[in-house]
Tab-separated table of C-alpha atoms and ligand atoms in Angstrom:
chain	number	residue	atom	x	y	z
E	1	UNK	CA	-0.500	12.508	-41.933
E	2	UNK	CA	2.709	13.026	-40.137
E	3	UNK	CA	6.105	10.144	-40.709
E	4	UNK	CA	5.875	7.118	-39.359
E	5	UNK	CA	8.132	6.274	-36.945
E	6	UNK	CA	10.160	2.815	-37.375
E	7	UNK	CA	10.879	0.911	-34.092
E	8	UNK	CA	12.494	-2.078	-33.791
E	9	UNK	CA	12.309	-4.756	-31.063
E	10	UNK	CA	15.118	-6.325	-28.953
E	11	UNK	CA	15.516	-9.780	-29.817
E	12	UNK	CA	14.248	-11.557	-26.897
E	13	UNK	CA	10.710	-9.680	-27.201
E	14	UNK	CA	9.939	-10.908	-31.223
E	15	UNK	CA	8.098	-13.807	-29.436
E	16	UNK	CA	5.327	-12.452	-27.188
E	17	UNK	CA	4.806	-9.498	-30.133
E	18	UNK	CA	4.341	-12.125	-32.687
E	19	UNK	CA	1.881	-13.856	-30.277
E	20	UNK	CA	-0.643	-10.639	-30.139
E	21	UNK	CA	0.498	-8.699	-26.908
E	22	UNK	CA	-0.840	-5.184	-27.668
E	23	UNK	CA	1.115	-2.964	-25.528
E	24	UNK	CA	4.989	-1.516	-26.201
E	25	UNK	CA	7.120	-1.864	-23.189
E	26	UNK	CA	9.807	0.109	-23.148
E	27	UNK	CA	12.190	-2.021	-22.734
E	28	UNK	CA	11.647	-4.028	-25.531
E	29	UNK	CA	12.405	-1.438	-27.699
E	30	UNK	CA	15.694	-1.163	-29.561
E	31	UNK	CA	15.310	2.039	-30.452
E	32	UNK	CA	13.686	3.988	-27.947
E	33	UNK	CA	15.341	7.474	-28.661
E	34	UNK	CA	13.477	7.881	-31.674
E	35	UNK	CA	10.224	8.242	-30.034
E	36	UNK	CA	9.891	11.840	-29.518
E	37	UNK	CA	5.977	12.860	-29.566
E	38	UNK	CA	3.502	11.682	-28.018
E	39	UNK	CA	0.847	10.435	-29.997
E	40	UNK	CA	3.263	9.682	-33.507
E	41	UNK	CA	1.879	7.164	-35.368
E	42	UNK	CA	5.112	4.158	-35.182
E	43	UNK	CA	5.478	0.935	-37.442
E	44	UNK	CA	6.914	-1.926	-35.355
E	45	UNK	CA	8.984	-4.341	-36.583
E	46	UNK	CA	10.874	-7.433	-34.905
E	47	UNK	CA	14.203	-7.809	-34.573
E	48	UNK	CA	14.900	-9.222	-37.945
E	49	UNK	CA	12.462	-6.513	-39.396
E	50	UNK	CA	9.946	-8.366	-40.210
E	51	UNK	CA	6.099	-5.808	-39.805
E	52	UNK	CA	4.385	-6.737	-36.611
E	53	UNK	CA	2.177	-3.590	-36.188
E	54	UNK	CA	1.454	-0.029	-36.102
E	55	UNK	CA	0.572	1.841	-32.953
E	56	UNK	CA	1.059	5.161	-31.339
E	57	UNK	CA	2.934	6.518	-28.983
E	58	UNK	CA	2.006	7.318	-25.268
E	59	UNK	CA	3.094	7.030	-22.099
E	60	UNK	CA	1.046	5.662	-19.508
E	61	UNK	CA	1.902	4.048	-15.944
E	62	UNK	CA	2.580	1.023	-17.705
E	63	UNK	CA	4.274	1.060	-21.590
E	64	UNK	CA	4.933	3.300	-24.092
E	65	UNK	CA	2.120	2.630	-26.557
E	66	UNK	CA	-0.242	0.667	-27.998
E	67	UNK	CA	-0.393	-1.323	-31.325
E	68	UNK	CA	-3.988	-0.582	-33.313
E	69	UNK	CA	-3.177	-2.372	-36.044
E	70	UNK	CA	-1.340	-5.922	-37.454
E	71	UNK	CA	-2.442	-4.778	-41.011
E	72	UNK	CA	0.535	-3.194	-42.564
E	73	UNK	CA	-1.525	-1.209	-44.817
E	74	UNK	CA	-4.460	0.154	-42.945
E	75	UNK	CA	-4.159	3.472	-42.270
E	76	UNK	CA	-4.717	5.118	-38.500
E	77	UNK	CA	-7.039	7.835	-39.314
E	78	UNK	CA	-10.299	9.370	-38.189
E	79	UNK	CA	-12.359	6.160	-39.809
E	80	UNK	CA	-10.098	3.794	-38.154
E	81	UNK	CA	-11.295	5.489	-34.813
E	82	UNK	CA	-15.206	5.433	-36.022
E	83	UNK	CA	-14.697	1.801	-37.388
E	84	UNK	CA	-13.807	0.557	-34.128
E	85	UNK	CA	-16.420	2.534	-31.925
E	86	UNK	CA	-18.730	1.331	-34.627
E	87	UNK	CA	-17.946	-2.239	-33.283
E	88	UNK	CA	-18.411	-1.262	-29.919
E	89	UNK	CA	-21.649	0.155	-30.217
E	90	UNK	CA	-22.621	-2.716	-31.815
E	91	UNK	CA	-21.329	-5.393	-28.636
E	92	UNK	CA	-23.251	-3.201	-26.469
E	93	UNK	CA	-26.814	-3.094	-28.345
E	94	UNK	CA	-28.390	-4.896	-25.196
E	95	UNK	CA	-26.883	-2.482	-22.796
E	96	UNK	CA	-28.782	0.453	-25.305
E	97	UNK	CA	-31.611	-1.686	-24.751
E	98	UNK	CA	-32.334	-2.145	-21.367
E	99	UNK	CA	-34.357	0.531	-19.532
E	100	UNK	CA	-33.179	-1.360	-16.195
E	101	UNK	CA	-29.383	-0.426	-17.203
E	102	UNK	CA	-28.670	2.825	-18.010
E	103	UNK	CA	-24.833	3.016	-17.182
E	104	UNK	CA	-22.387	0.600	-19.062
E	105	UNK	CA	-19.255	0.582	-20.276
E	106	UNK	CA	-18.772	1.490	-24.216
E	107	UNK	CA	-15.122	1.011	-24.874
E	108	UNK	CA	-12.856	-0.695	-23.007
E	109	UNK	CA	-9.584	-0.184	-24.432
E	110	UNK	CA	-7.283	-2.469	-25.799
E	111	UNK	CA	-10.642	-5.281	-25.842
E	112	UNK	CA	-12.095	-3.087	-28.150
E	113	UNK	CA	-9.268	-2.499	-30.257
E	114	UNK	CA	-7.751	0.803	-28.520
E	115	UNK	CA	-5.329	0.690	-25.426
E	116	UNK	CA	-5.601	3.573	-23.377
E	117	UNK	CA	-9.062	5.130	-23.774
E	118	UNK	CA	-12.192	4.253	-22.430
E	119	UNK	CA	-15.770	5.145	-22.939
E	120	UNK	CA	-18.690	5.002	-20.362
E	121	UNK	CA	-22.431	5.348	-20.834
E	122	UNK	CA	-24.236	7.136	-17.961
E	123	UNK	CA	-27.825	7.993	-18.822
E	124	UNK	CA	-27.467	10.049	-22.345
E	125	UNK	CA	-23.551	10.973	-21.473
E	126	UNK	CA	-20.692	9.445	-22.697
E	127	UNK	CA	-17.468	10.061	-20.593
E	128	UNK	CA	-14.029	9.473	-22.455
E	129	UNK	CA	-11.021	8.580	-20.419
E	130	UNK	CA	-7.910	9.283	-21.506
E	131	UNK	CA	-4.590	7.384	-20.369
E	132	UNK	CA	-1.664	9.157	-22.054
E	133	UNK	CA	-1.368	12.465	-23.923
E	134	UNK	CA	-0.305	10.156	-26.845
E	135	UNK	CA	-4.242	9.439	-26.899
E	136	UNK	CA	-4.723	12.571	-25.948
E	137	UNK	CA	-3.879	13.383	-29.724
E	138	UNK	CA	-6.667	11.882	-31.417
E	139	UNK	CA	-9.351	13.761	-28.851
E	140	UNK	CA	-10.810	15.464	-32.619
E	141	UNK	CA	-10.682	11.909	-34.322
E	142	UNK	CA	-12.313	10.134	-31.543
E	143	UNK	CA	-15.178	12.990	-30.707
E	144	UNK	CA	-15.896	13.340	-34.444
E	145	UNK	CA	-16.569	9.238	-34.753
E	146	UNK	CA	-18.910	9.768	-31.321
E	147	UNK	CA	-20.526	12.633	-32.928
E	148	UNK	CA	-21.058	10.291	-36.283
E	149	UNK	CA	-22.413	6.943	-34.932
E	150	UNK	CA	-23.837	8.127	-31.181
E	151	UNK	CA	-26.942	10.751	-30.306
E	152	UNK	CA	-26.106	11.929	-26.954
E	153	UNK	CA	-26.765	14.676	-24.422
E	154	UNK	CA	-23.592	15.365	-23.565
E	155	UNK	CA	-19.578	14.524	-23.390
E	156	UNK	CA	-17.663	14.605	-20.600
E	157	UNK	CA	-13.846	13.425	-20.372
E	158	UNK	CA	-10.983	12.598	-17.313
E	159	UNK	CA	-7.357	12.744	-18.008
E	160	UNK	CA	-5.203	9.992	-16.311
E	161	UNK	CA	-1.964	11.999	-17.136
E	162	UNK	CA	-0.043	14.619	-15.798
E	163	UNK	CA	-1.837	17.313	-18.399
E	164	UNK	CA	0.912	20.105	-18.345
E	165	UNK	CA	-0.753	23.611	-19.088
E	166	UNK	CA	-3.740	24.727	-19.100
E	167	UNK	CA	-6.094	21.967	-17.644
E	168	UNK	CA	-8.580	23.045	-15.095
E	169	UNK	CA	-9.215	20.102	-13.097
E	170	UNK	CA	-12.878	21.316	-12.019
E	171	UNK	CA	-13.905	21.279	-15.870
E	172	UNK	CA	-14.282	18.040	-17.558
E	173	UNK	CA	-17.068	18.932	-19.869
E	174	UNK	CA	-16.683	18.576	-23.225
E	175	UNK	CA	-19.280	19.212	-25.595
E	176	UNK	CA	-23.285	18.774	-25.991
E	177	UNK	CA	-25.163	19.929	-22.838
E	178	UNK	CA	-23.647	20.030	-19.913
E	179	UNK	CA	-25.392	17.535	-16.968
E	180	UNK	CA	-27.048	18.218	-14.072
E	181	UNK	CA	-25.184	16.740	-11.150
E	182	UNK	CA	-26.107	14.167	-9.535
E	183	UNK	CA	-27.083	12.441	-13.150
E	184	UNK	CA	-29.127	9.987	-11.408
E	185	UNK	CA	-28.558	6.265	-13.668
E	186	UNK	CA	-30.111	2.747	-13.458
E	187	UNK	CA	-27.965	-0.366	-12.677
E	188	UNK	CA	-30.801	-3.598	-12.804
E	189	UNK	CA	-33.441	-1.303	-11.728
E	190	UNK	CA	-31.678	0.534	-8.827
E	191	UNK	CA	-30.642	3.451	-8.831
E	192	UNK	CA	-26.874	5.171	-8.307
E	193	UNK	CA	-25.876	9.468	-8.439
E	194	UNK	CA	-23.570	9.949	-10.718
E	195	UNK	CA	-20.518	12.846	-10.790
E	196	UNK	CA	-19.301	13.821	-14.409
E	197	UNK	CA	-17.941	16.718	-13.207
E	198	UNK	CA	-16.423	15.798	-9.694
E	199	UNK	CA	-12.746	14.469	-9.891
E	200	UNK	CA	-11.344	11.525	-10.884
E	201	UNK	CA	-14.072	9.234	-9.463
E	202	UNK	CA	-17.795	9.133	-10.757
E	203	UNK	CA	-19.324	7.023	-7.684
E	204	UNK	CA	-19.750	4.137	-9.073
E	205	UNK	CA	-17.468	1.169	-10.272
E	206	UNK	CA	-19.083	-0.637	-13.043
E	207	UNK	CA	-17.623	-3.167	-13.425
E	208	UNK	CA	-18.658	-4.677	-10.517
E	209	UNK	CA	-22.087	-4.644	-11.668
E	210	UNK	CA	-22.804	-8.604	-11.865
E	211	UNK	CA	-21.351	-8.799	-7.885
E	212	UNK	CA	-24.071	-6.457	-6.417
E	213	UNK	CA	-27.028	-8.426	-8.481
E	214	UNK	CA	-25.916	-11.589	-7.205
E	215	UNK	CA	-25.417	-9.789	-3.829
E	216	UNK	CA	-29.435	-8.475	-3.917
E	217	UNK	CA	-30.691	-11.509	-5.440
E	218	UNK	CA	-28.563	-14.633	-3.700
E	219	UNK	CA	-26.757	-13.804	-0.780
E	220	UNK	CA	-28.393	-10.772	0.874
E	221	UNK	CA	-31.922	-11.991	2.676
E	222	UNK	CA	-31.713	-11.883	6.482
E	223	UNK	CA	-28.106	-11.430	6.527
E	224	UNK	CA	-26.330	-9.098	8.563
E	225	UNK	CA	-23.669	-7.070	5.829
E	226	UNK	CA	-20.341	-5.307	6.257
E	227	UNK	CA	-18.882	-3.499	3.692
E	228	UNK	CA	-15.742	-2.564	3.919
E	229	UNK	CA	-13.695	-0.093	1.571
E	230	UNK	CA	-17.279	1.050	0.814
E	231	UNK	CA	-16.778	3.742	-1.089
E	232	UNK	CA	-20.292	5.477	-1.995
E	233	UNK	CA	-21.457	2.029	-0.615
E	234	UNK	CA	-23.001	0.559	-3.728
E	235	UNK	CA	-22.343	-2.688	-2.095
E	236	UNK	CA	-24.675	-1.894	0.630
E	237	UNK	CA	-27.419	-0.487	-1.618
E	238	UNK	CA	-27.729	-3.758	-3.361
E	239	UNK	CA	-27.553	-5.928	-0.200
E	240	UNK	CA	-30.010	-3.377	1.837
E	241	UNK	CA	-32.316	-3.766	-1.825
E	242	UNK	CA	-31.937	-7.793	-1.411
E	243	UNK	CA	-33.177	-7.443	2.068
E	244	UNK	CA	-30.311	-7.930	4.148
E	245	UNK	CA	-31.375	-7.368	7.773
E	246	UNK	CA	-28.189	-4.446	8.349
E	247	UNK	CA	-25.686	-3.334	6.653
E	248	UNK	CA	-22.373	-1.607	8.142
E	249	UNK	CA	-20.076	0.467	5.623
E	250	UNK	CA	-16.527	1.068	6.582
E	251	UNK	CA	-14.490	3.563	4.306
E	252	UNK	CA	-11.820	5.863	5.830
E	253	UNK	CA	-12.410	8.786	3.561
E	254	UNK	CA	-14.520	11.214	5.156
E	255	UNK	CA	-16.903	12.387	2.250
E	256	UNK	CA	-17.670	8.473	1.754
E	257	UNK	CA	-20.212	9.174	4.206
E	258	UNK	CA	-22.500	11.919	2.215
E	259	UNK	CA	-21.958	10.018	-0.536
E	260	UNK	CA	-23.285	6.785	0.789
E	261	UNK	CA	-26.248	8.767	2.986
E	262	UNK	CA	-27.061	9.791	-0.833
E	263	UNK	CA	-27.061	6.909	-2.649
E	264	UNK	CA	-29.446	5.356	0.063
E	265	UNK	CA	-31.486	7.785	0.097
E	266	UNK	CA	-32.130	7.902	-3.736
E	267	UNK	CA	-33.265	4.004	-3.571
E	268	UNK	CA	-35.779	5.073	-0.892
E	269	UNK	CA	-33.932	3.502	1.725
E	270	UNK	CA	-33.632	5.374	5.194
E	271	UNK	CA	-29.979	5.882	5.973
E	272	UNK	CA	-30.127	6.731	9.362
E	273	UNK	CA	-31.279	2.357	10.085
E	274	UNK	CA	-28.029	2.177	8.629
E	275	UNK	CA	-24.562	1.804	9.661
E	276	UNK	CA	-21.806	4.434	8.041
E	277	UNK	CA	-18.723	4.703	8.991
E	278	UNK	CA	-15.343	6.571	8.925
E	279	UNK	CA	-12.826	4.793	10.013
E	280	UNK	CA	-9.726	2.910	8.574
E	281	UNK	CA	-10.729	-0.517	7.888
E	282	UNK	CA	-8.314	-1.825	9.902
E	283	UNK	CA	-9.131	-0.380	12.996
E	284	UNK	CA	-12.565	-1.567	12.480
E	285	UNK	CA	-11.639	-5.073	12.505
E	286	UNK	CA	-10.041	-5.134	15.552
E	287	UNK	CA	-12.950	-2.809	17.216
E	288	UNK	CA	-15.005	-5.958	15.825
E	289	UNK	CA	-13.325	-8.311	17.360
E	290	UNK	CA	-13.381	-6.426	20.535
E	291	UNK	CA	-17.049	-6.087	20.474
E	292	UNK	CA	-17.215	-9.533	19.203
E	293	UNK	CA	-19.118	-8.491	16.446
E	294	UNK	CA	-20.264	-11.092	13.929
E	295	UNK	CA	-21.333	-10.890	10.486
E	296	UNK	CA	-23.198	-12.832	8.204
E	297	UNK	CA	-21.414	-11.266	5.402
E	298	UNK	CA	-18.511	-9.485	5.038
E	299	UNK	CA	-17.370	-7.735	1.412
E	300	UNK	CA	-14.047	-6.848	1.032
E	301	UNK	CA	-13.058	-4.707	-2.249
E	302	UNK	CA	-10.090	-2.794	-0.998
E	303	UNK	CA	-8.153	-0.712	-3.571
E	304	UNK	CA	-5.106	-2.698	-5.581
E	305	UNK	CA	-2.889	-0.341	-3.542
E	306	UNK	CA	-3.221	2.096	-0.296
E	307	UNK	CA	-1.797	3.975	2.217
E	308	UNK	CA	-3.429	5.618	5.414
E	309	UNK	CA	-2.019	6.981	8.278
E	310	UNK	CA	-0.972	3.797	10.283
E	311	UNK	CA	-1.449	1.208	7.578
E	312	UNK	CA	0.126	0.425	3.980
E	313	UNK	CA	-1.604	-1.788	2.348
E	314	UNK	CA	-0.823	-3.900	-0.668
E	315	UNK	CA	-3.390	-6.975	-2.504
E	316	UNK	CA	-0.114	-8.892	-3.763
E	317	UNK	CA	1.136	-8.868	-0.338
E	318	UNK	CA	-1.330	-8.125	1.984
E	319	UNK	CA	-4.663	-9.797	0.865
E	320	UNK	CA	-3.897	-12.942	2.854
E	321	UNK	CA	-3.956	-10.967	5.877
E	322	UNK	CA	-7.362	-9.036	5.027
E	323	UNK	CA	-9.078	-12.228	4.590
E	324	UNK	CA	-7.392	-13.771	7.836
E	325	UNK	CA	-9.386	-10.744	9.326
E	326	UNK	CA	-12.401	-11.073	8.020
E	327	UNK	CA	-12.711	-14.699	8.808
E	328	UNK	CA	-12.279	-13.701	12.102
E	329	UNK	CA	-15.773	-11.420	12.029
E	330	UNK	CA	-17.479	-13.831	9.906
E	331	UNK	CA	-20.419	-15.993	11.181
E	332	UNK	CA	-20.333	-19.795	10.888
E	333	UNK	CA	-21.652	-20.571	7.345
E	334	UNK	CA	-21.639	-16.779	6.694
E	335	UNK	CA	-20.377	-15.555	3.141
E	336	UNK	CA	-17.137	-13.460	2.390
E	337	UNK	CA	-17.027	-11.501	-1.071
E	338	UNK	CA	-13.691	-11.206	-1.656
E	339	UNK	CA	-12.375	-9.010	-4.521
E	340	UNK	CA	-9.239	-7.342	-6.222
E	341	UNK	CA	-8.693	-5.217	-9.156
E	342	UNK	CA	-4.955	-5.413	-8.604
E	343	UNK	CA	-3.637	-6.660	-12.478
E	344	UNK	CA	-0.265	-8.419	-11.040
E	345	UNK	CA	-2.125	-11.139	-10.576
E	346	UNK	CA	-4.574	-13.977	-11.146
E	347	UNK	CA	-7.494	-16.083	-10.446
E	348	UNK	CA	-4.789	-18.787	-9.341
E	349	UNK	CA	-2.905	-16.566	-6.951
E	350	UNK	CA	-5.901	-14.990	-5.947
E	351	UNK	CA	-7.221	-18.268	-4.771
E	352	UNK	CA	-4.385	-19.395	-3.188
E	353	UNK	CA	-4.766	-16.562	-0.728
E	354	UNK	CA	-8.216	-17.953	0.054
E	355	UNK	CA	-6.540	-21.357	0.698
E	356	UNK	CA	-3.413	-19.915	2.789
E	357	UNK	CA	-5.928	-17.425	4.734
E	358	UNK	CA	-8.275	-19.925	6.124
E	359	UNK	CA	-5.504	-22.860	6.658
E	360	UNK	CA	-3.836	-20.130	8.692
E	361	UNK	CA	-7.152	-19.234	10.904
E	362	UNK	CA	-8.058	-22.943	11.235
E	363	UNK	CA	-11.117	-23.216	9.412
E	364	UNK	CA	-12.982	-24.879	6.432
E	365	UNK	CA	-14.446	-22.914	3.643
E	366	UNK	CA	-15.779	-23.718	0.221
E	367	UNK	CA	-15.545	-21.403	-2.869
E	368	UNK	CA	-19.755	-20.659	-4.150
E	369	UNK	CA	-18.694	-18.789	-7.016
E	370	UNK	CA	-16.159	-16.583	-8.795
E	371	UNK	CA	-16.427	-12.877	-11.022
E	372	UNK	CA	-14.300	-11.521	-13.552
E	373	UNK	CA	-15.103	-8.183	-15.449
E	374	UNK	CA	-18.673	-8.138	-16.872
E	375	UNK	CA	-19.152	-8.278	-20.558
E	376	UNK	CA	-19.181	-4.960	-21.459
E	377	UNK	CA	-15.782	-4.973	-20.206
E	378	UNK	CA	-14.425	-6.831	-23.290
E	379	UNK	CA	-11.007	-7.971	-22.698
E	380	UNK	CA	-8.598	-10.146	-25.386
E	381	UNK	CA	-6.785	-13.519	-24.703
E	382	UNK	CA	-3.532	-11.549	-26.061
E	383	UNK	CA	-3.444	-9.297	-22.652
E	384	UNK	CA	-3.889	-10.758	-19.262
E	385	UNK	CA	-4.023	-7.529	-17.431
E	386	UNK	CA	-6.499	-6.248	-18.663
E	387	UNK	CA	-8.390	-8.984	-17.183
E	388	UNK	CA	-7.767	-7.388	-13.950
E	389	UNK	CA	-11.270	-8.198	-11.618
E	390	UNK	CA	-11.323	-11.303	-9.346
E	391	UNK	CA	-14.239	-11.727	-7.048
E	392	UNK	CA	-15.122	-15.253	-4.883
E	393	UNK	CA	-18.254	-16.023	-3.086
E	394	UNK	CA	-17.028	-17.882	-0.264
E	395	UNK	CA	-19.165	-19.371	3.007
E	396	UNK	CA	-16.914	-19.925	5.857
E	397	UNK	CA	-18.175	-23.644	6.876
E	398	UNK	CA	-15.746	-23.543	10.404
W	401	SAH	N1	-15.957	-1.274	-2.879
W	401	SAH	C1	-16.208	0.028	-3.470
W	401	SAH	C2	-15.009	0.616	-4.143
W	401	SAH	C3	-13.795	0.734	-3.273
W	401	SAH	S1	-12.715	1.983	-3.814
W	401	SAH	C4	-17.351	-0.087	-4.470
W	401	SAH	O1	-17.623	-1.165	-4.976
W	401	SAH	O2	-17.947	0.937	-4.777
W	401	SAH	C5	-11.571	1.943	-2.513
W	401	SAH	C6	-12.028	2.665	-1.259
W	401	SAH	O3	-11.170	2.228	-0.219
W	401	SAH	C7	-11.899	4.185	-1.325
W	401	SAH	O4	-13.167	4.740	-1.102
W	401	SAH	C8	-10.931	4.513	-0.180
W	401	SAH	O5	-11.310	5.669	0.546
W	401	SAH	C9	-11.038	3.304	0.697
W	401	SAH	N2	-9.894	2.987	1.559
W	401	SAH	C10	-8.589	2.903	1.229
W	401	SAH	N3	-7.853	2.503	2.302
W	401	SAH	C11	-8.727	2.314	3.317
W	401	SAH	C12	-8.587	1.895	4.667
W	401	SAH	N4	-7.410	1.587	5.181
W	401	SAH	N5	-9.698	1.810	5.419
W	401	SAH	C13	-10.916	2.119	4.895
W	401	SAH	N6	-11.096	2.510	3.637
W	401	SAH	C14	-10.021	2.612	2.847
């Protein structure tokens, strides 16, 4: 086992270290230089010196690194890897379960005791994520503690890092047998085509899986649905499955259209009664309004951050807006799903969009119910961020 590396914090950071947060900044560190490899083991200590963890080293979008461990002595080795998937199994035994569920999330990083890799569960294949080449490192560690306490069919991984070398970016198989694509998975009995092998994306978000069953079995019946930002339209599936009356998916990226006409037609659901388009979401609305178009329901899940050609669109700033739009196309007592993924901020701010947006259209609303991540997305008290999914039910009363 290579040195460990001794950091030391600034001064000013001993305080929210001591508390539990999980992840090195960068600049709390005194001693930055000394980090040379990613994926070295370090020993952090506060200011005065005193232990607060041991973590690795790995740079991701956000920090440096992530502490493992507040136990001075325990060493970071394969069985510290296997010990913690053990646990993780374990919190997902119901998920294992199910027969309606067949695609979950495993491990969810820091919530399960590692920052910067996750594990998903699609139908017999795990898929590792990887967030820094400092994770990277412990690929052998992590596959061998998979390989001990999992049976699978296969392994597939995606690096979320600028992998220098030799990566093909059209392989991400791993080891077992390799899938045949689409892997077609259950999510509460419906079904979704999955892409192991396909890019960064898979074609489904899963953590929004609590959202579309409320969507099938509350809010859907005799409603008229858009979905905008629709992605593979797994928001449409679910309201189409909960018998909504029509639904209209908006995404701008051109093969969002196969891959919604697909995910239809697995669920048995002709495609063509349906409404997919291309467009920029924007545009849309104000096509809507033209038409005077009305919906009964309107779901808005636009990405934390985008840019297309005419818009640039941010959820800190810009969500206000978005929902000032939608209210616009929304039918008296009709219901807007509103939801961000964007981490910089929270259920507070979130709602006081909700507030600003309909004070600033003139109407009344009242809030039906709110999301976060789903409980296979285990999060910790410690860090916020990683609480990062807000969703509200909202019906527009006026
Ligand atoms: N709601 C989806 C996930 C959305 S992912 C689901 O639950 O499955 C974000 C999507 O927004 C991407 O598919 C992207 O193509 C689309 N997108 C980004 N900017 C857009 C814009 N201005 N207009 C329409 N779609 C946009």
């Amino acid at each position: 086992m290579a040195q460990e590396i001794k950091l030391r914090l600034k001064a000013r950071s001993d305080e929210e270290y001591r508390k539990g947060l999980p992840l090195v900044y960068k600049d709390r560190i005194e001693n930055l230089a000394d980090l040379k490899e990613e994926g070295a083991i370090f020993r952090l200590a506060d200011s005065r010196n005193k232990f607060i963890g041991k973590g690795y080293y790995g740079l991701q979008n956000k920090g440096c690194g992530w502490i493992l461990t507040r136990d001075e002595q325990e060493v970071i080795d394969q069985g510290f890897f296997e010990k913690k998937l053990q646990k993780a199994l374990k919190h997902r035994e119901s998920f294992f379960n199910s027969s309606d569920t067949t695609a979950f999330r495993v491990f969810n990083g820091e919530g399960d005791g590692i920052g910067g890799l996750t594990i998903d569960y699609f139908a017999g294949y795990y898929l590792l994520t990887w967030y820094s080449e400092g994770i990277y490192r412990f690929k052998e560690e992590i596959l061998q503690s998979l390989r001990n306490l999992a049976d699978f069919k296969g392994i597939y991984e995606k690096k979320r890092f600028d992998a220098k070398g030799s990566y093909m970016e059209d392989d991400d198989f791993v080891e077992g047998e390799r899938g045949e694509f689409p892997l077609i998975v259950k999510e509460n009995g419906e079904n979704f085509a999955i892409y192991l092998n396909d890019g960064a994306m898979t074609g489904v978000f899963l953590d929004q899986r609590d959202v579309r069953k409320t969507i099938r079995d509350v809010y859907a019946k005799g409603r008229t649905v858009l979905n905008t930002f629709s992605y593979t339209g797994a928001f449409s599936i679910f309201a189409a499955k909960g018998g909504a009356v029509k639904t209209t998916s908006v995404d701008l990226a051109n093969r969002s259209k196969s891959k919604t006409i697909e995910q239809f037609s697995i669920n048995g659901i002709d495609y063509e009664a349906k409404d997919i388009i291309v467009e920029d979401v924007f545009n849309y609305f104000k096509y809507a309004v033209r038409k005077k178009l009305l919906f009964d329901m309107v779901i808005l899940d636009p990405p934390s951050f985008a840019r297309s050609k005419k818009h640039t669109f941010s959820a800190s700033k810009d969500y206000k807006n978005l929902l000032k739009e939608a209210i616009a196309i929304t039918e008296k007592d009709g219901i807007i799903v509103a939801s961000t993924n964007c981490s910089t901020f929270g259920m507070s701010k979130f709602k006081g969009f909700i507030e600003a947006a309909f004070k600033e259209s003139g109407g009344k609303y009242k809030l039906l119910e709110e999301f976060s991540l789903p409980k296979d997305f285990r999060t910790i008290s410690e860090f916020k961020e990683g609480n990062y999914l807000k969703v509200a039910f909202i019906r527009k009363l006026s």
